[in-house]
PDB file of N, CA, C and O and ligand atoms in Angstrom:
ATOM      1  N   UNK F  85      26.709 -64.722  20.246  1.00  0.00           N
ATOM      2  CA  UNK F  85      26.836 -63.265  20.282  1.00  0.00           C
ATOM      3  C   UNK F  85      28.298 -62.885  20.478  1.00  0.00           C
ATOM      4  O   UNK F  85      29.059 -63.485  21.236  1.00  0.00           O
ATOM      5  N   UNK F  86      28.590 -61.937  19.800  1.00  0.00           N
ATOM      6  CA  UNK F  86      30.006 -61.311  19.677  1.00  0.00           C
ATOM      7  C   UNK F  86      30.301 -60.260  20.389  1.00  0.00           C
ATOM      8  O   UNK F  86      30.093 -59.100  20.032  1.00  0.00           O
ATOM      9  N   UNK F  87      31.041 -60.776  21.929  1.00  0.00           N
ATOM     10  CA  UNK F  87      30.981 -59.652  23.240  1.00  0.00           C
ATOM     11  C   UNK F  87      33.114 -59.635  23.474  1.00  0.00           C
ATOM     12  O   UNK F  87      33.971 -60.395  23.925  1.00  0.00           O
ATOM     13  N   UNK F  88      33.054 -58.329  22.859  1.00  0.00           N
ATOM     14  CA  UNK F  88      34.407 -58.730  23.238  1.00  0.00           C
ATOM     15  C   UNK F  88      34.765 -57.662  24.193  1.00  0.00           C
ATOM     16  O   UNK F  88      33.865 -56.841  24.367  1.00  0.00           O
ATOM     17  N   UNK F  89      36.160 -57.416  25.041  1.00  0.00           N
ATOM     18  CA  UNK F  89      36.723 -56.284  25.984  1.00  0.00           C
ATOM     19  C   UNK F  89      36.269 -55.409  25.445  1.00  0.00           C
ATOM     20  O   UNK F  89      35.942 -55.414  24.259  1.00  0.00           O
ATOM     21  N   UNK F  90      36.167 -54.523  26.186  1.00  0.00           N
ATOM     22  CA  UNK F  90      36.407 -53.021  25.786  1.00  0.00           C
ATOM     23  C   UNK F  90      34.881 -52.499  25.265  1.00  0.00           C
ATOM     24  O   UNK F  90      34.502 -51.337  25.118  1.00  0.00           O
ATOM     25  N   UNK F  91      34.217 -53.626  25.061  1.00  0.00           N
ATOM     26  CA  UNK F  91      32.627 -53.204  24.280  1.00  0.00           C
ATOM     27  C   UNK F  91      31.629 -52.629  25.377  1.00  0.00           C
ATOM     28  O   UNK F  91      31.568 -53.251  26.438  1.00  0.00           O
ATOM     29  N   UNK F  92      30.995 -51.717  25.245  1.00  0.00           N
ATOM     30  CA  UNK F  92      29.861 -51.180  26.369  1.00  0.00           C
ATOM     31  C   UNK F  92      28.405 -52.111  26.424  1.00  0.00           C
ATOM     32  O   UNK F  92      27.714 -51.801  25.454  1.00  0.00           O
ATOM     33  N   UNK F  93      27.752 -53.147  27.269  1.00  0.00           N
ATOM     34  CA  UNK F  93      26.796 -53.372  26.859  1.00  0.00           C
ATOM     35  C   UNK F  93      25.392 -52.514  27.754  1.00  0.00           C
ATOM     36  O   UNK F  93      25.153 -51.930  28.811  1.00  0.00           O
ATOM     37  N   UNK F  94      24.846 -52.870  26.673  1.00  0.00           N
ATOM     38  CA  UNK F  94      23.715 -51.619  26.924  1.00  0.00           C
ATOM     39  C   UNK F  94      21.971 -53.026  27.407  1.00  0.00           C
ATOM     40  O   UNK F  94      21.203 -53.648  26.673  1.00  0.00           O
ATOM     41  N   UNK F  95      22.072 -52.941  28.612  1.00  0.00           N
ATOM     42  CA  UNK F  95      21.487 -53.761  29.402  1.00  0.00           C
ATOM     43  C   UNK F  95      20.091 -53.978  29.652  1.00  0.00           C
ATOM     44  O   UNK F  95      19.674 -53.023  30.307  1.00  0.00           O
ATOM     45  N   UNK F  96      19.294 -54.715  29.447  1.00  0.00           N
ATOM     46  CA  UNK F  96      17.919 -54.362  29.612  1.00  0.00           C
ATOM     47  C   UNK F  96      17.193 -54.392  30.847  1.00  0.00           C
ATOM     48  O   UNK F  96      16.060 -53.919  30.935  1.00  0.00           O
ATOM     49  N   UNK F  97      17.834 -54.961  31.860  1.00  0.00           N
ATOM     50  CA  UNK F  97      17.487 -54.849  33.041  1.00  0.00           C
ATOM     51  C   UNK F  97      18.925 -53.960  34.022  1.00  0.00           C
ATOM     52  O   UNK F  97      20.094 -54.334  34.115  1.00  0.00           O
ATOM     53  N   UNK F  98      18.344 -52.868  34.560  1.00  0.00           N
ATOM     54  CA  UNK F  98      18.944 -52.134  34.867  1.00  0.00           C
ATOM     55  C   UNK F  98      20.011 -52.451  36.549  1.00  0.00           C
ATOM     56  O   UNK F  98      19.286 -52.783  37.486  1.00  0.00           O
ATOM     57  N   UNK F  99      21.261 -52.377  36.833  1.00  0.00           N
ATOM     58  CA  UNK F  99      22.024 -52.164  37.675  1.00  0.00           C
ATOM     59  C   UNK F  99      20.703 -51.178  38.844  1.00  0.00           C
ATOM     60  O   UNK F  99      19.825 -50.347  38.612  1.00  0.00           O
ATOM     61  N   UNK F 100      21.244 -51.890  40.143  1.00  0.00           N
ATOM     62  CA  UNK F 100      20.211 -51.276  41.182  1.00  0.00           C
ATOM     63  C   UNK F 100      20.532 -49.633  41.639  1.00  0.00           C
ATOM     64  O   UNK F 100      19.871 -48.872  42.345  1.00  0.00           O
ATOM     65  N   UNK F 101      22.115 -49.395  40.769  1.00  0.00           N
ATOM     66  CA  UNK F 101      21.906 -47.456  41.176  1.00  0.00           C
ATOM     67  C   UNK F 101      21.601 -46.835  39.719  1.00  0.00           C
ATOM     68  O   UNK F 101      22.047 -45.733  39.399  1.00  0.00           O
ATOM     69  N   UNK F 102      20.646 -47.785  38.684  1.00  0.00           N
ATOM     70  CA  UNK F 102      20.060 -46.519  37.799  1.00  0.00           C
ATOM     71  C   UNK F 102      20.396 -46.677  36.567  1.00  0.00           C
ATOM     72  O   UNK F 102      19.732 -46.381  35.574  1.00  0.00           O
ATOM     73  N   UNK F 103      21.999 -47.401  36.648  1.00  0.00           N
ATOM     74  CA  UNK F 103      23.016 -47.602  35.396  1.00  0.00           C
ATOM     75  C   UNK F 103      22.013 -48.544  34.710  1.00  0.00           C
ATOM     76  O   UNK F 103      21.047 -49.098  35.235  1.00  0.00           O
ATOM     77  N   UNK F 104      22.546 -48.637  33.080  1.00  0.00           N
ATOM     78  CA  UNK F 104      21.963 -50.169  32.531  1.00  0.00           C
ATOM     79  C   UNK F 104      22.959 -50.115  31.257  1.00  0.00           C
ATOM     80  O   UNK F 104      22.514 -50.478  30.168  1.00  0.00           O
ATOM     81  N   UNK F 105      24.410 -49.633  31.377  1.00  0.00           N
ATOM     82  CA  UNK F 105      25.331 -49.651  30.297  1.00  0.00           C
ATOM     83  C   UNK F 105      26.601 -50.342  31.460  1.00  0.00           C
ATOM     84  O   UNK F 105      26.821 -50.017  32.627  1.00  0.00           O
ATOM     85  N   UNK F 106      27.258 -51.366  30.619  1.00  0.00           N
ATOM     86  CA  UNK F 106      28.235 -52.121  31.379  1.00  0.00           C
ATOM     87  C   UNK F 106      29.648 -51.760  30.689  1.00  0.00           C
ATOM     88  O   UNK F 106      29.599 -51.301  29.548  1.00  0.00           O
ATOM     89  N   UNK F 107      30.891 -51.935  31.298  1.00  0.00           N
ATOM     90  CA  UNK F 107      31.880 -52.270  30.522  1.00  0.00           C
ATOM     91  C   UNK F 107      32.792 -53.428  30.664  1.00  0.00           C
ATOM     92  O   UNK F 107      33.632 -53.531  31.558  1.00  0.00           O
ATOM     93  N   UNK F 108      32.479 -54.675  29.312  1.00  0.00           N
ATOM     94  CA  UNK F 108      33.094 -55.805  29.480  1.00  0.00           C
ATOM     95  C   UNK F 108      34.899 -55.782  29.904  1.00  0.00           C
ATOM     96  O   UNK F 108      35.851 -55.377  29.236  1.00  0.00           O
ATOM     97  N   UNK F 109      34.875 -56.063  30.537  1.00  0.00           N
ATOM     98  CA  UNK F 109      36.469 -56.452  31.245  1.00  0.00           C
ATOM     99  C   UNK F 109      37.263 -57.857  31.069  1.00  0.00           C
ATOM    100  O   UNK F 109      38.446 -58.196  31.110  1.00  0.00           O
ATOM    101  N   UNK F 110      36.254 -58.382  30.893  1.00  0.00           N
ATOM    102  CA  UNK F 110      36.605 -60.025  30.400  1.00  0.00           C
ATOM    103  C   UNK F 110      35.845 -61.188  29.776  1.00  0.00           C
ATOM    104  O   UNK F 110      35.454 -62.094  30.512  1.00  0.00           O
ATOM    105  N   UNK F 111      35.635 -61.218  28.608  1.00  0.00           N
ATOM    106  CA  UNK F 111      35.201 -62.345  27.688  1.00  0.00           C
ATOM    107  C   UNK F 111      35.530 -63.824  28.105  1.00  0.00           C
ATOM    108  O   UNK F 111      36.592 -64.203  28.600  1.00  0.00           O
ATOM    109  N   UNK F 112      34.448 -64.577  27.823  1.00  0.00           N
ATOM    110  CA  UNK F 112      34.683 -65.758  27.820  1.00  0.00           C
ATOM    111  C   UNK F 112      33.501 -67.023  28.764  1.00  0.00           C
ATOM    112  O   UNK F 112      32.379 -66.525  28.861  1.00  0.00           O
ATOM    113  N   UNK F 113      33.545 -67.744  29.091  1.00  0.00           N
ATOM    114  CA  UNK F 113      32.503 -68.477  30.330  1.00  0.00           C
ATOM    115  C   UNK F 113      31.770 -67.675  30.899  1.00  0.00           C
ATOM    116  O   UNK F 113      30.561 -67.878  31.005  1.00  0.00           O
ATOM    117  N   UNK F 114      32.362 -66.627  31.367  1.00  0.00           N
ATOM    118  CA  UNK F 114      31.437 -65.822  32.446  1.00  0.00           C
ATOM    119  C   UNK F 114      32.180 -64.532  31.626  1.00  0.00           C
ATOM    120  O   UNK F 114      33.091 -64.732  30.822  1.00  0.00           O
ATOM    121  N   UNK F 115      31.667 -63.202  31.940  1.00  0.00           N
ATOM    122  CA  UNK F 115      31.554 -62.350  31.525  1.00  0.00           C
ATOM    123  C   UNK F 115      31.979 -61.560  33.199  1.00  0.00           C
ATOM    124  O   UNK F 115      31.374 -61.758  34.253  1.00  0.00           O
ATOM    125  N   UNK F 116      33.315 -60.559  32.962  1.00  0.00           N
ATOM    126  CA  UNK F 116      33.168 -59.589  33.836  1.00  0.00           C
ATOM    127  C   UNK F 116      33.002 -58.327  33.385  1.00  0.00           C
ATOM    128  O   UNK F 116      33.613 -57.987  32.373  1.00  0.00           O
ATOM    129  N   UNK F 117      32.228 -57.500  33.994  1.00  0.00           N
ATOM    130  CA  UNK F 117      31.795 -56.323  33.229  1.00  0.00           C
ATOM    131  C   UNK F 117      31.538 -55.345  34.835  1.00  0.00           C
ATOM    132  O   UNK F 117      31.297 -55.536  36.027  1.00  0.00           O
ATOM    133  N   UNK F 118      31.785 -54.253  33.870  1.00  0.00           N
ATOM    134  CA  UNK F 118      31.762 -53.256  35.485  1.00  0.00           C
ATOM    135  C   UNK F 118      30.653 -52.034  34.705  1.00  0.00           C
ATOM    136  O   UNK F 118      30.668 -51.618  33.546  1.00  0.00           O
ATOM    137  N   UNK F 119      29.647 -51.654  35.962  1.00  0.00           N
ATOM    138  CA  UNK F 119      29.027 -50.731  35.932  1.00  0.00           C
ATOM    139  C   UNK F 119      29.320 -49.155  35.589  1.00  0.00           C
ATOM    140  O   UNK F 119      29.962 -48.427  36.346  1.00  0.00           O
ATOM    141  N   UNK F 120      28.896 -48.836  34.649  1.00  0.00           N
ATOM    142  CA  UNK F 120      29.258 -47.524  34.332  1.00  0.00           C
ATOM    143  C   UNK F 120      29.408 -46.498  34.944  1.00  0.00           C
ATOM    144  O   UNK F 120      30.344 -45.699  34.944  1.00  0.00           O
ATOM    145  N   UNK F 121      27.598 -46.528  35.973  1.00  0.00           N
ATOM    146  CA  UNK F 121      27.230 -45.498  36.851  1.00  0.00           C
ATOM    147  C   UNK F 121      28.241 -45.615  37.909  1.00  0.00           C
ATOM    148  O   UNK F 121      28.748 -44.602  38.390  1.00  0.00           O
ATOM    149  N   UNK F 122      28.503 -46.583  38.228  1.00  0.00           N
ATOM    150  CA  UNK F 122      28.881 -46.890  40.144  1.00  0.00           C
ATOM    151  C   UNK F 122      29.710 -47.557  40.101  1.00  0.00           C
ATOM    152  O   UNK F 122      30.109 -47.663  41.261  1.00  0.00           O
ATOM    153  N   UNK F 123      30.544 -48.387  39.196  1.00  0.00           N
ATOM    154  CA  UNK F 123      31.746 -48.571  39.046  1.00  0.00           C
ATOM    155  C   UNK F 123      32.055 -49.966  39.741  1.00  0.00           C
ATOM    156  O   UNK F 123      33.251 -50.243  39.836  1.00  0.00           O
ATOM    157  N   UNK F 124      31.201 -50.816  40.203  1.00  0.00           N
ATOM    158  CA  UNK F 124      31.181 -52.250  40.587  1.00  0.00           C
ATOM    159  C   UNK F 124      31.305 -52.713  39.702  1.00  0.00           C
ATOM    160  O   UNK F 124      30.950 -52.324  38.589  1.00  0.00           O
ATOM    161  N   UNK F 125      32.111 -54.130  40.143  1.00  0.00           N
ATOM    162  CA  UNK F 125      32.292 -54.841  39.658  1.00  0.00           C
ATOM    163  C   UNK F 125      31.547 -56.614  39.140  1.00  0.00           C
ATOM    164  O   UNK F 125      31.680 -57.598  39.867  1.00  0.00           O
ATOM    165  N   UNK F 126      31.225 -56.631  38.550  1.00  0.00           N
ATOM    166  CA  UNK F 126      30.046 -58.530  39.020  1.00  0.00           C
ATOM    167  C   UNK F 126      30.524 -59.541  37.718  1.00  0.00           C
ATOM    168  O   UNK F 126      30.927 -59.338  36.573  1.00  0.00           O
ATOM    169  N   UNK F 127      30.344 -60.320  38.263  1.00  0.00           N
ATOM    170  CA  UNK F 127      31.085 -61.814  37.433  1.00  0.00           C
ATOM    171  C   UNK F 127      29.387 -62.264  36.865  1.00  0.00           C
ATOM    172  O   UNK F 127      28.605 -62.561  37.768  1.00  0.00           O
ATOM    173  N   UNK F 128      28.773 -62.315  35.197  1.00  0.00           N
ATOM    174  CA  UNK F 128      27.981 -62.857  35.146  1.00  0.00           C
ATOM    175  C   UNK F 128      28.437 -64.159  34.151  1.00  0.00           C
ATOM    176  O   UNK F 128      29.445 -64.163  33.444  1.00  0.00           O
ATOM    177  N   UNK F 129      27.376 -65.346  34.277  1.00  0.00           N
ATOM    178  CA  UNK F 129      27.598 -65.922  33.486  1.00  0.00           C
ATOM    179  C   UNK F 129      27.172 -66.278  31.848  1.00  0.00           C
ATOM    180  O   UNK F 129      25.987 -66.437  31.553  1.00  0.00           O
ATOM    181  N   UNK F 130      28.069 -66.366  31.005  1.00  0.00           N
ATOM    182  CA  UNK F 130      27.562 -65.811  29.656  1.00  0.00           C
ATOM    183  C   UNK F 130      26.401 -66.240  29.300  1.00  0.00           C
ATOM    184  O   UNK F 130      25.677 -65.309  28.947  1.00  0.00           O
ATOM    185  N   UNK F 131      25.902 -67.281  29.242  1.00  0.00           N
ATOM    186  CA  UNK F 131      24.212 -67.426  29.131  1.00  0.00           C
ATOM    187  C   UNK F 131      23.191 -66.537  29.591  1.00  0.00           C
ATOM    188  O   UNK F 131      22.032 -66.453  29.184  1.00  0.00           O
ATOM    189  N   UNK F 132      23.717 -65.937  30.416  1.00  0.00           N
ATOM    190  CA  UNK F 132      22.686 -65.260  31.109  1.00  0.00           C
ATOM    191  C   UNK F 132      22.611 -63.957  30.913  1.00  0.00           C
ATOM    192  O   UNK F 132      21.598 -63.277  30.748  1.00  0.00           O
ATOM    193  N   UNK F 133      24.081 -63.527  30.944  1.00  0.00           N
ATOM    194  CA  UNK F 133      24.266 -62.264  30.555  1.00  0.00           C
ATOM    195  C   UNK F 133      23.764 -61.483  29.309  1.00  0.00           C
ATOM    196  O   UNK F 133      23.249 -60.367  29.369  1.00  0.00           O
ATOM    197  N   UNK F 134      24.010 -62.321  27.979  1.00  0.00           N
ATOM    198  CA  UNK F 134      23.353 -62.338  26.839  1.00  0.00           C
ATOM    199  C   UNK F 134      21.791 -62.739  26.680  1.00  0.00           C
ATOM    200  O   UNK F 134      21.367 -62.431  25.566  1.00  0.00           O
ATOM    201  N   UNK F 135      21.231 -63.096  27.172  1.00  0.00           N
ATOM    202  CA  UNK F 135      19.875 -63.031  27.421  1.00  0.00           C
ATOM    203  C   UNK F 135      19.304 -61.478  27.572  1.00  0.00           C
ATOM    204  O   UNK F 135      18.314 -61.052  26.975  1.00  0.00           O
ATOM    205  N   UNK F 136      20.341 -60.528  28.725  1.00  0.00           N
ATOM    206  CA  UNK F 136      19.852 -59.564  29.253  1.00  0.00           C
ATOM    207  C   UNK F 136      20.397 -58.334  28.659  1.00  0.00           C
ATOM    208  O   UNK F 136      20.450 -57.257  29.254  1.00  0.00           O
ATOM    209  N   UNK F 137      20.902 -58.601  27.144  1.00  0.00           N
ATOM    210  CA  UNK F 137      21.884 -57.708  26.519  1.00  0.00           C
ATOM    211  C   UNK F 137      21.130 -56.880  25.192  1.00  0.00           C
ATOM    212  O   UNK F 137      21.091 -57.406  24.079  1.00  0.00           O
ATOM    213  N   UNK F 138      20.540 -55.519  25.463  1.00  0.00           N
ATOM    214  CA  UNK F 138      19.881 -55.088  24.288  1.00  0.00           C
ATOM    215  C   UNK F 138      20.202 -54.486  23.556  1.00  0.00           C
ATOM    216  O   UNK F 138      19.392 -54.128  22.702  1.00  0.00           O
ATOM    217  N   UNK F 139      21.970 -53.922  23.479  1.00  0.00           N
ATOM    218  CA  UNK F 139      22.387 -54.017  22.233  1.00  0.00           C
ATOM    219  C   UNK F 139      24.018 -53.214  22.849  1.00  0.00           C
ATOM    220  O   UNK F 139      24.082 -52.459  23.819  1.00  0.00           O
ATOM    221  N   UNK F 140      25.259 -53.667  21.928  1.00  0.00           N
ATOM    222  CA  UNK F 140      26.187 -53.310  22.127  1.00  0.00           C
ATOM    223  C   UNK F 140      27.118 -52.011  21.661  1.00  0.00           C
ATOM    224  O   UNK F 140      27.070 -51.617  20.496  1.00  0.00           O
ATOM    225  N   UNK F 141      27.881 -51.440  22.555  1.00  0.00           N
ATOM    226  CA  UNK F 141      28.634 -49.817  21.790  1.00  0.00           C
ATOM    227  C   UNK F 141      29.956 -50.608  21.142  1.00  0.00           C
ATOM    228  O   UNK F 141      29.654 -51.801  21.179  1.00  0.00           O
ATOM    229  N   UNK F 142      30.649 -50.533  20.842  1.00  0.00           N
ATOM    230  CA  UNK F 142      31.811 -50.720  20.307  1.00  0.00           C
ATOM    231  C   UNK F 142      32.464 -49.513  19.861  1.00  0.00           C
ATOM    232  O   UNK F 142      31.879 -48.790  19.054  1.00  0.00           O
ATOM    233  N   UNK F 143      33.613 -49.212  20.294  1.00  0.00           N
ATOM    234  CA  UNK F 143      34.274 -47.989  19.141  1.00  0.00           C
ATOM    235  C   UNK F 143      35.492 -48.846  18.581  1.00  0.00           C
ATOM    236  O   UNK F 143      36.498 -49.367  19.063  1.00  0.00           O
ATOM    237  N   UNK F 144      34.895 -48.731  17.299  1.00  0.00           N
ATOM    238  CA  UNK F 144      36.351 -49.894  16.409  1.00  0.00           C
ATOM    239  C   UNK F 144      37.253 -48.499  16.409  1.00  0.00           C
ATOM    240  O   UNK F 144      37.018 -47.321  16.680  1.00  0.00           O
ATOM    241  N   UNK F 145      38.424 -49.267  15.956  1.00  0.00           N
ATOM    242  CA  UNK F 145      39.859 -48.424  15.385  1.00  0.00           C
ATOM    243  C   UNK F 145      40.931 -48.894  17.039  1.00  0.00           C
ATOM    244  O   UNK F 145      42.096 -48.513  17.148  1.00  0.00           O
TER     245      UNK F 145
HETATM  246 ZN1   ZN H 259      25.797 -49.546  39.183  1.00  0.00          ZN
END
């Protein structure tokens, strides 16, 4: 799967304040991505993360 910076992922299991849209911060082994709603931060690891990923925003340009 093709997760790069800057992409919003749109999550299928939801963040515990409500959120379920992320914003990737760092590609690669693990995935850092910060919560939209609440603005935390969490280190997942890419296997897992992509498991729980139901579909991505991107704004090209
Ligand atoms: Zn949150």
């Amino acid at each position: 799967m093709d997760v790069r910076v800057g992409d919003i992922l749109v999550m299928k299991k939801q963040h515990p304040c409500g959120e379920n849209t992320f914003l990737v911060l760092r590609s690669g082994m693990d995935f850092r991505i910060r919560c939209t709603g609440c603005g935390r931060e969490v280190m997942v690891p890419r296997a897992k993360a992509e498991k729980n990923i139901k579909s991505i925003i991107r704004k090209d340009g």
